[in-house]
Amino acid sequence: MVGSRHSPFSPRILLLGKTGVGKTSLIKCTFNVDYLEPDHFMPGDSNIEDEIRIRLADGRLGYILHDSRGFEPGEFGNIRSVEGFINGRKGQARVEDKLHAIWYCIQIPHAGGRVFERGDEVLLKAGFGDIPIIVVFTQYDRLYDQTEYEMEEARLHGMTEPEIEVFVEEEAQKIFDELCYKPLQRVTSDLGGAKAQLEYARVSHLERYKSNCEELVGKTDDVVRRHVWAS
């Protein structure tokens, strides 16, 4: 985490994503937080300026998060609110007051479902200026469970439990690539140089996917450093 490496500032991250996509679970799992202040997560509350301050084990401030609760990419009012927030942060003089990255949270669909709505595609292609974007695919555990449920018993015959877990995980990864990664590549294929500013991660709140959340933090640290140094 940037904040744990004695950085002179705490990374400021904007979370975009529909209600129910799993942003609260993502925050709790990623930062080992059991409790979030009710003021920051009242149902229907959409004050994007509210700060969710993530403290490190030693009490120092780590990340500062902003949640655009109920964000609907196809609604003009929501887009205007987000654009206003981003532009306002760009105008800040101090680096710690600027916006450093965006987590664009999207729930992994069931097999055959569409991962990106039209509004998502428009926003991802348009980008958010020079702000780095990490597309965070949430609830990966449901894809694993669905893959295991639909798998023919004959394919698993003779395997031990650890072998089954590895096999199902490999199959779930293949499905994820088809459902999420390849559509993301298609959506961003014409971004050119801006594509380098876009990363992705697949996450779950379950303990067995803790490393995925750690990978998200590592990617965030990297894009924030590149963004700040380039500014």
PDB file of N, CA, C and O in Angstrom, residues 2-46:
ATOM      1  N   VAL A   2       0.545   2.236  -0.802  1.00  0.00           N
ATOM      2  CA  VAL A   2       1.344   3.448  -0.870  1.00  0.00           C
ATOM      3  C   VAL A   2       1.473   4.079   0.504  1.00  0.00           C
ATOM      4  O   VAL A   2       2.542   4.489   0.925  1.00  0.00           O
ATOM      5  N   GLY A   3       0.363   4.183   1.207  1.00  0.00           N
ATOM      6  CA  GLY A   3       0.374   4.834   2.514  1.00  0.00           C
ATOM      7  C   GLY A   3       1.231   4.117   3.530  1.00  0.00           C
ATOM      8  O   GLY A   3       1.634   4.697   4.526  1.00  0.00           O
ATOM      9  N   SER A   4       1.514   2.824   3.325  1.00  0.00           N
ATOM     10  CA  SER A   4       2.316   2.074   4.281  1.00  0.00           C
ATOM     11  C   SER A   4       3.801   2.196   3.993  1.00  0.00           C
ATOM     12  O   SER A   4       4.620   1.652   4.705  1.00  0.00           O
ATOM     13  N   ARG A   5       4.144   2.884   2.917  1.00  0.00           N
ATOM     14  CA  ARG A   5       5.555   3.008   2.533  1.00  0.00           C
ATOM     15  C   ARG A   5       6.048   4.435   2.719  1.00  0.00           C
ATOM     16  O   ARG A   5       6.900   4.921   1.998  1.00  0.00           O
ATOM     17  N   HIS A   6       5.453   5.101   3.710  1.00  0.00           N
ATOM     18  CA  HIS A   6       5.868   6.447   4.082  1.00  0.00           C
ATOM     19  C   HIS A   6       5.766   7.430   2.920  1.00  0.00           C
ATOM     20  O   HIS A   6       6.596   8.314   2.748  1.00  0.00           O
ATOM     21  N   SER A   7       4.744   7.256   2.103  1.00  0.00           N
ATOM     22  CA  SER A   7       4.480   8.222   1.041  1.00  0.00           C
ATOM     23  C   SER A   7       4.052   9.532   1.676  1.00  0.00           C
ATOM     24  O   SER A   7       3.409   9.548   2.725  1.00  0.00           O
ATOM     25  N   PRO A   8       4.381  10.665   1.066  1.00  0.00           N
ATOM     26  CA  PRO A   8       3.988  11.959   1.641  1.00  0.00           C
ATOM     27  C   PRO A   8       2.498  12.253   1.505  1.00  0.00           C
ATOM     28  O   PRO A   8       2.035  13.269   1.979  1.00  0.00           O
ATOM     29  N   PHE A   9       1.743  11.385   0.852  1.00  0.00           N
ATOM     30  CA  PHE A   9       0.302  11.601   0.720  1.00  0.00           C
ATOM     31  C   PHE A   9      -0.427  10.274   0.780  1.00  0.00           C
ATOM     32  O   PHE A   9       0.159   9.208   0.586  1.00  0.00           O
ATOM     33  N   SER A  10      -1.731  10.349   1.057  1.00  0.00           N
ATOM     34  CA  SER A  10      -2.582   9.158   1.062  1.00  0.00           C
ATOM     35  C   SER A  10      -3.346   9.105  -0.248  1.00  0.00           C
ATOM     36  O   SER A  10      -4.039  10.066  -0.596  1.00  0.00           O
ATOM     37  N   PRO A  11      -3.248   8.017  -1.001  1.00  0.00           N
ATOM     38  CA  PRO A  11      -3.939   7.929  -2.288  1.00  0.00           C
ATOM     39  C   PRO A  11      -5.444   8.141  -2.132  1.00  0.00           C
ATOM     40  O   PRO A  11      -6.073   7.583  -1.233  1.00  0.00           O
ATOM     41  N   ARG A  12      -5.999   8.932  -3.023  1.00  0.00           N
ATOM     42  CA  ARG A  12      -7.433   9.246  -3.011  1.00  0.00           C
ATOM     43  C   ARG A  12      -8.076   8.512  -4.187  1.00  0.00           C
ATOM     44  O   ARG A  12      -7.735   8.753  -5.341  1.00  0.00           O
ATOM     45  N   ILE A  13      -9.006   7.596  -3.872  1.00  0.00           N
ATOM     46  CA  ILE A  13      -9.598   6.708  -4.866  1.00  0.00           C
ATOM     47  C   ILE A  13     -11.100   6.947  -4.950  1.00  0.00           C
ATOM     48  O   ILE A  13     -11.783   7.024  -3.925  1.00  0.00           O
ATOM     49  N   LEU A  14     -11.622   7.039  -6.169  1.00  0.00           N
ATOM     50  CA  LEU A  14     -13.056   7.149  -6.399  1.00  0.00           C
ATOM     51  C   LEU A  14     -13.592   5.779  -6.810  1.00  0.00           C
ATOM     52  O   LEU A  14     -13.081   5.158  -7.734  1.00  0.00           O
ATOM     53  N   LEU A  15     -14.634   5.307  -6.104  1.00  0.00           N
ATOM     54  CA  LEU A  15     -15.284   4.046  -6.448  1.00  0.00           C
ATOM     55  C   LEU A  15     -16.546   4.328  -7.249  1.00  0.00           C
ATOM     56  O   LEU A  15     -17.443   5.034  -6.772  1.00  0.00           O
ATOM     57  N   LEU A  16     -16.596   3.790  -8.458  1.00  0.00           N
ATOM     58  CA  LEU A  16     -17.795   3.869  -9.286  1.00  0.00           C
ATOM     59  C   LEU A  16     -18.412   2.480  -9.366  1.00  0.00           C
ATOM     60  O   LEU A  16     -17.702   1.484  -9.459  1.00  0.00           O
ATOM     61  N   GLY A  17     -19.730   2.411  -9.365  1.00  0.00           N
ATOM     62  CA  GLY A  17     -20.393   1.123  -9.484  1.00  0.00           C
ATOM     63  C   GLY A  17     -21.813   1.194  -8.982  1.00  0.00           C
ATOM     64  O   GLY A  17     -22.142   1.977  -8.096  1.00  0.00           O
ATOM     65  N   LYS A  18     -22.657   0.375  -9.555  1.00  0.00           N
ATOM     66  CA  LYS A  18     -24.065   0.360  -9.179  1.00  0.00           C
ATOM     67  C   LYS A  18     -24.257  -0.107  -7.744  1.00  0.00           C
ATOM     68  O   LYS A  18     -23.418  -0.815  -7.178  1.00  0.00           O
ATOM     69  N   THR A  19     -25.397   0.246  -7.170  1.00  0.00           N
ATOM     70  CA  THR A  19     -25.784  -0.295  -5.883  1.00  0.00           C
ATOM     71  C   THR A  19     -25.900  -1.813  -5.985  1.00  0.00           C
ATOM     72  O   THR A  19     -26.476  -2.337  -6.934  1.00  0.00           O
ATOM     73  N   GLY A  20     -25.306  -2.523  -5.028  1.00  0.00           N
ATOM     74  CA  GLY A  20     -25.374  -3.984  -5.019  1.00  0.00           C
ATOM     75  C   GLY A  20     -24.221  -4.667  -5.715  1.00  0.00           C
ATOM     76  O   GLY A  20     -24.158  -5.900  -5.726  1.00  0.00           O
ATOM     77  N   VAL A  21     -23.308  -3.884  -6.292  1.00  0.00           N
ATOM     78  CA  VAL A  21     -22.188  -4.498  -7.003  1.00  0.00           C
ATOM     79  C   VAL A  21     -21.148  -5.052  -6.037  1.00  0.00           C
ATOM     80  O   VAL A  21     -20.301  -5.854  -6.416  1.00  0.00           O
ATOM     81  N   GLY A  22     -21.203  -4.611  -4.761  1.00  0.00           N
ATOM     82  CA  GLY A  22     -20.285  -5.160  -3.765  1.00  0.00           C
ATOM     83  C   GLY A  22     -19.171  -4.223  -3.346  1.00  0.00           C
ATOM     84  O   GLY A  22     -18.110  -4.688  -2.918  1.00  0.00           O
ATOM     85  N   LYS A  23     -19.405  -2.907  -3.429  1.00  0.00           N
ATOM     86  CA  LYS A  23     -18.336  -1.961  -3.080  1.00  0.00           C
ATOM     87  C   LYS A  23     -18.008  -1.995  -1.594  1.00  0.00           C
ATOM     88  O   LYS A  23     -16.839  -1.926  -1.206  1.00  0.00           O
ATOM     89  N   THR A  24     -19.038  -2.086  -0.748  1.00  0.00           N
ATOM     90  CA  THR A  24     -18.795  -2.129   0.693  1.00  0.00           C
ATOM     91  C   THR A  24     -18.005  -3.370   1.073  1.00  0.00           C
ATOM     92  O   THR A  24     -17.035  -3.299   1.837  1.00  0.00           O
ATOM     93  N   SER A  25     -18.385  -4.528   0.541  1.00  0.00           N
ATOM     94  CA  SER A  25     -17.644  -5.769   0.803  1.00  0.00           C
ATOM     95  C   SER A  25     -16.220  -5.674   0.280  1.00  0.00           C
ATOM     96  O   SER A  25     -15.278  -6.173   0.903  1.00  0.00           O
ATOM     97  N   LEU A  26     -16.059  -5.028  -0.860  1.00  0.00           N
ATOM     98  CA  LEU A  26     -14.729  -4.848  -1.441  1.00  0.00           C
ATOM     99  C   LEU A  26     -13.836  -4.053  -0.500  1.00  0.00           C
ATOM    100  O   LEU A  26     -12.682  -4.418  -0.253  1.00  0.00           O
ATOM    101  N   ILE A  27     -14.360  -2.962   0.046  1.00  0.00           N
ATOM    102  CA  ILE A  27     -13.573  -2.124   0.959  1.00  0.00           C
ATOM    103  C   ILE A  27     -13.196  -2.908   2.215  1.00  0.00           C
ATOM    104  O   ILE A  27     -12.044  -2.891   2.651  1.00  0.00           O
ATOM    105  N   LYS A  28     -14.171  -3.607   2.795  1.00  0.00           N
ATOM    106  CA  LYS A  28     -13.918  -4.342   4.030  1.00  0.00           C
ATOM    107  C   LYS A  28     -12.877  -5.432   3.821  1.00  0.00           C
ATOM    108  O   LYS A  28     -11.981  -5.626   4.651  1.00  0.00           O
ATOM    109  N   CYS A  29     -12.995  -6.168   2.718  1.00  0.00           N
ATOM    110  CA  CYS A  29     -12.069  -7.264   2.443  1.00  0.00           C
ATOM    111  C   CYS A  29     -10.675  -6.746   2.108  1.00  0.00           C
ATOM    112  O   CYS A  29      -9.675  -7.245   2.616  1.00  0.00           O
ATOM    113  N   THR A  30     -10.614  -5.740   1.275  1.00  0.00           N
ATOM    114  CA  THR A  30      -9.320  -5.238   0.806  1.00  0.00           C
ATOM    115  C   THR A  30      -8.505  -4.603   1.917  1.00  0.00           C
ATOM    116  O   THR A  30      -7.284  -4.777   1.987  1.00  0.00           O
ATOM    117  N   PHE A  31      -9.187  -3.880   2.808  1.00  0.00           N
ATOM    118  CA  PHE A  31      -8.467  -3.123   3.835  1.00  0.00           C
ATOM    119  C   PHE A  31      -8.640  -3.700   5.237  1.00  0.00           C
ATOM    120  O   PHE A  31      -8.292  -3.036   6.214  1.00  0.00           O
ATOM    121  N   ASN A  32      -9.181  -4.922   5.334  1.00  0.00           N
ATOM    122  CA  ASN A  32      -9.353  -5.573   6.636  1.00  0.00           C
ATOM    123  C   ASN A  32     -10.129  -4.701   7.615  1.00  0.00           C
ATOM    124  O   ASN A  32      -9.753  -4.535   8.781  1.00  0.00           O
ATOM    125  N   VAL A  33     -11.215  -4.128   7.128  1.00  0.00           N
ATOM    126  CA  VAL A  33     -12.055  -3.261   7.940  1.00  0.00           C
ATOM    127  C   VAL A  33     -13.351  -4.000   8.255  1.00  0.00           C
ATOM    128  O   VAL A  33     -14.026  -4.494   7.349  1.00  0.00           O
ATOM    129  N   ASP A  34     -13.687  -4.086   9.535  1.00  0.00           N
ATOM    130  CA  ASP A  34     -14.927  -4.764   9.935  1.00  0.00           C
ATOM    131  C   ASP A  34     -16.100  -3.798  10.055  1.00  0.00           C
ATOM    132  O   ASP A  34     -17.253  -4.201   9.959  1.00  0.00           O
ATOM    133  N   TYR A  35     -15.783  -2.521  10.278  1.00  0.00           N
ATOM    134  CA  TYR A  35     -16.848  -1.553  10.538  1.00  0.00           C
ATOM    135  C   TYR A  35     -16.597  -0.280   9.734  1.00  0.00           C
ATOM    136  O   TYR A  35     -15.483   0.235   9.708  1.00  0.00           O
ATOM    137  N   LEU A  36     -17.628   0.199   9.078  1.00  0.00           N
ATOM    138  CA  LEU A  36     -17.570   1.468   8.362  1.00  0.00           C
ATOM    139  C   LEU A  36     -18.597   2.408   8.974  1.00  0.00           C
ATOM    140  O   LEU A  36     -19.718   2.004   9.272  1.00  0.00           O
ATOM    141  N   GLU A  37     -18.223   3.649   9.171  1.00  0.00           N
ATOM    142  CA  GLU A  37     -19.112   4.601   9.828  1.00  0.00           C
ATOM    143  C   GLU A  37     -20.424   4.714   9.066  1.00  0.00           C
ATOM    144  O   GLU A  37     -20.431   4.889   7.845  1.00  0.00           O
ATOM    145  N   PRO A  38     -21.558   4.646   9.787  1.00  0.00           N
ATOM    146  CA  PRO A  38     -22.860   4.725   9.114  1.00  0.00           C
ATOM    147  C   PRO A  38     -23.023   5.978   8.271  1.00  0.00           C
ATOM    148  O   PRO A  38     -23.713   5.965   7.263  1.00  0.00           O
ATOM    149  N   ASP A  39     -22.392   7.089   8.676  1.00  0.00           N
ATOM    150  CA  ASP A  39     -22.533   8.332   7.921  1.00  0.00           C
ATOM    151  C   ASP A  39     -22.093   8.155   6.477  1.00  0.00           C
ATOM    152  O   ASP A  39     -22.563   8.838   5.576  1.00  0.00           O
ATOM    153  N   HIS A  40     -21.165   7.241   6.261  1.00  0.00           N
ATOM    154  CA  HIS A  40     -20.610   7.073   4.917  1.00  0.00           C
ATOM    155  C   HIS A  40     -21.397   6.067   4.075  1.00  0.00           C
ATOM    156  O   HIS A  40     -21.187   5.984   2.878  1.00  0.00           O
ATOM    157  N   PHE A  41     -22.272   5.285   4.705  1.00  0.00           N
ATOM    158  CA  PHE A  41     -22.960   4.248   3.943  1.00  0.00           C
ATOM    159  C   PHE A  41     -24.452   4.188   4.241  1.00  0.00           C
ATOM    160  O   PHE A  41     -25.026   3.139   4.386  1.00  0.00           O
ATOM    161  N   MET A  42     -25.086   5.341   4.335  1.00  0.00           N
ATOM    162  CA  MET A  42     -26.530   5.383   4.474  1.00  0.00           C
ATOM    163  C   MET A  42     -27.167   5.056   3.132  1.00  0.00           C
ATOM    164  O   MET A  42     -26.756   5.584   2.097  1.00  0.00           O
ATOM    165  N   PRO A  43     -28.158   4.147   3.096  1.00  0.00           N
ATOM    166  CA  PRO A  43     -28.804   3.813   1.830  1.00  0.00           C
ATOM    167  C   PRO A  43     -29.338   5.054   1.130  1.00  0.00           C
ATOM    168  O   PRO A  43     -30.002   5.891   1.742  1.00  0.00           O
ATOM    169  N   GLY A  44     -29.008   5.178  -0.151  1.00  0.00           N
ATOM    170  CA  GLY A  44     -29.496   6.306  -0.928  1.00  0.00           C
ATOM    171  C   GLY A  44     -28.643   7.554  -0.813  1.00  0.00           C
ATOM    172  O   GLY A  44     -28.822   8.502  -1.556  1.00  0.00           O
ATOM    173  N   ASP A  45     -27.720   7.563   0.147  1.00  0.00           N
ATOM    174  CA  ASP A  45     -26.841   8.713   0.301  1.00  0.00           C
ATOM    175  C   ASP A  45     -25.863   8.729  -0.857  1.00  0.00           C
ATOM    176  O   ASP A  45     -25.171   7.764  -1.104  1.00  0.00           O
ATOM    177  N   SER A  46     -25.791   9.850  -1.570  1.00  0.00           N
ATOM    178  CA  SER A  46     -24.944   9.879  -2.767  1.00  0.00           C
ATOM    179  C   SER A  46     -24.001  11.075  -2.767  1.00  0.00           C
ATOM    180  O   SER A  46     -23.680  11.620  -3.800  1.00  0.00           O
TER     181      SER A  46
END
